[in-house]
Tab-separated table of C-alpha atoms in Angstrom:
chain	number	residue	atom	x	y	z
A	1	GLN	CA	-14.746	-11.803	-7.495
A	2	VAL	CA	-12.628	-8.947	-6.210
A	3	GLN	CA	-8.991	-9.168	-7.218
A	4	LEU	CA	-6.100	-6.978	-6.190
A	5	VAL	CA	-2.664	-7.980	-7.439
A	6	GLU	CA	0.463	-6.388	-5.994
A	7	THR	CA	3.816	-6.345	-7.754
A	8	GLY	CA	7.095	-4.506	-7.463
A	9	GLY	CA	8.572	-5.791	-4.242
A	10	GLY	CA	12.196	-6.748	-3.934
A	11	SER	CA	15.422	-6.373	-2.005
A	12	VAL	CA	17.229	-3.061	-1.746
A	13	GLN	CA	19.833	-1.466	0.450
A	14	THR	CA	19.178	1.292	2.949
A	15	GLY	CA	18.404	4.509	1.135
A	16	GLY	CA	17.135	2.752	-1.959
A	17	SER	CA	13.784	3.061	-3.682
A	18	LEU	CA	11.023	0.765	-4.876
A	19	THR	CA	7.669	1.308	-6.538
A	20	LEU	CA	4.838	-1.050	-5.700
A	21	SER	CA	1.847	-1.473	-7.980
A	22	CYS	CA	-1.614	-2.824	-7.256
A	23	ALA	CA	-3.732	-3.782	-10.232
A	24	ALA	CA	-7.449	-3.877	-9.553
A	25	THR	CA	-9.478	-6.167	-11.784
A	26	ASP	CA	-12.850	-5.310	-10.387
A	27	HIS	CA	-15.109	-2.360	-10.002
A	28	THR	CA	-13.648	-1.957	-6.529
A	29	TYR	CA	-11.080	0.265	-8.116
A	30	SER	CA	-13.790	2.801	-8.513
A	31	THR	CA	-14.294	2.905	-4.773
A	32	TYR	CA	-13.325	6.179	-3.234
A	33	CYS	CA	-10.782	4.704	-0.824
A	34	MET	CA	-7.821	2.424	-1.413
A	35	GLY	CA	-4.592	2.031	0.454
A	36	TRP	CA	-1.491	0.131	1.449
A	37	PHE	CA	-0.623	-1.654	4.635
A	38	ARG	CA	2.267	-3.873	5.693
A	39	GLN	CA	3.068	-6.649	8.086
A	40	ALA	CA	6.449	-7.865	9.248
A	41	PRO	CA	6.998	-11.271	10.867
A	42	GLY	CA	6.052	-11.181	14.525
A	43	LYS	CA	4.610	-7.683	14.285
A	44	GLU	CA	1.124	-6.285	14.028
A	45	ARG	CA	-0.283	-5.057	10.779
A	46	GLU	CA	0.537	-1.394	10.120
A	47	GLY	CA	-1.379	0.946	7.865
A	48	VAL	CA	0.951	2.781	5.500
A	49	ALA	CA	-1.049	5.137	3.275
A	50	ILE	CA	-4.486	5.790	1.823
A	51	ASP	CA	-5.898	7.554	-1.208
A	52	SER	CA	-9.374	8.868	-0.578
A	53	ASP	CA	-10.502	9.982	-4.009
A	54	GLY	CA	-7.342	12.029	-4.405
A	55	THR	CA	-6.779	12.999	-0.790
A	56	THR	CA	-3.790	11.160	0.638
A	57	LYS	CA	-2.728	10.355	4.181
A	58	TYR	CA	0.309	8.564	5.542
A	59	ALA	CA	1.525	6.829	8.639
A	60	ALA	CA	4.007	8.955	10.564
A	61	SER	CA	6.692	6.326	10.024
A	62	VAL	CA	6.644	6.798	6.233
A	63	LYS	CA	5.504	10.378	5.771
A	64	GLY	CA	7.896	12.281	3.568
A	65	ARG	CA	9.424	9.094	2.158
A	66	PHE	CA	6.449	7.254	0.596
A	67	THR	CA	3.977	8.541	-1.990
A	68	ILE	CA	0.658	6.911	-2.845
A	69	SER	CA	-0.997	7.579	-6.179
A	70	ARG	CA	-3.525	6.179	-8.653
A	71	ASP	CA	-3.734	5.824	-12.404
A	72	LYS	CA	-7.416	5.455	-13.078
A	73	ALA	CA	-6.865	4.750	-16.761
A	74	LYS	CA	-4.802	1.700	-15.798
A	75	ASN	CA	-6.903	0.756	-12.756
A	76	THR	CA	-3.711	0.746	-10.736
A	77	LEU	CA	-2.683	1.998	-7.307
A	78	TYR	CA	0.972	2.799	-6.649
A	79	LEU	CA	3.267	3.234	-3.684
A	80	GLN	CA	6.531	5.008	-4.393
A	81	MET	CA	8.960	4.265	-1.575
A	82	ASP	CA	12.115	6.345	-1.242
A	83	ASN	CA	14.882	6.464	1.336
A	84	LEU	CA	13.995	2.978	2.486
A	85	LYS	CA	15.096	1.805	5.917
A	86	PRO	CA	15.563	-1.701	7.354
A	87	GLU	CA	12.454	-1.164	9.486
A	88	ASP	CA	10.427	-0.890	6.275
A	89	THR	CA	11.045	-4.597	5.659
A	90	ALA	CA	7.640	-6.302	5.497
A	91	MET	CA	5.036	-7.862	3.263
A	92	TYR	CA	3.128	-5.036	1.625
A	93	TYR	CA	-0.541	-5.346	0.719
A	94	CYS	CA	-3.014	-3.123	-1.032
A	95	GLY	CA	-6.574	-2.933	0.144
A	96	SER	CA	-9.943	-1.645	-0.936
A	97	GLY	CA	-13.422	-1.548	0.490
A	98	THR	CA	-13.897	0.132	3.834
A	99	VAL	CA	-16.539	1.977	5.756
A	100	THR	CA	-14.125	4.560	7.118
A	101	CYS	CA	-11.162	5.699	5.051
A	102	ARG	CA	-8.272	5.850	7.497
A	103	VAL	CA	-4.648	4.784	7.358
A	104	SER	CA	-5.399	2.214	10.061
A	105	THR	CA	-8.584	0.922	8.457
A	106	ASP	CA	-9.501	-2.754	8.180
A	107	TRP	CA	-9.875	-3.435	4.479
A	108	ILE	CA	-12.586	-5.690	3.172
A	109	TYR	CA	-10.477	-6.772	0.209
A	110	ARG	CA	-6.733	-7.270	0.021
A	111	GLY	CA	-4.189	-8.645	-2.396
A	112	GLN	CA	-1.722	-11.464	-1.849
A	113	GLY	CA	1.088	-9.113	-0.925
A	114	THR	CA	4.563	-8.358	-2.210
A	115	GLN	CA	7.712	-8.668	-0.114
A	116	VAL	CA	9.980	-5.697	0.516
A	117	THR	CA	13.347	-6.334	2.142
A	118	VAL	CA	15.715	-3.523	3.054
A	119	SER	CA	19.231	-4.416	4.127
A	120	SER	CA	21.578	-2.198	6.102
């Protein structure tokens, strides 16, 4: 069974920072592509960032503020979020398993999500 477990969400003020973690407990971590996406109430899902075996890409809305990375020794994917804005408020999910590694990809596997709330 594929398992992805996100942690690290919370509430911060505008301009604050958070680091999300995604622990992979399956061989899926070894897949070449993993990423983060988010969904706010009443809004469509939005791809945030991907790591394609070390090559990273970001949505325009977060580029320059968010950084995706992996620690293969810990089987963990990270999302460092800086200079957070109220519009970043959403449930954040990590994903793995895809045919095409794109920021907007539909992931085969996803975690349960972690809530990020940014207040003005």
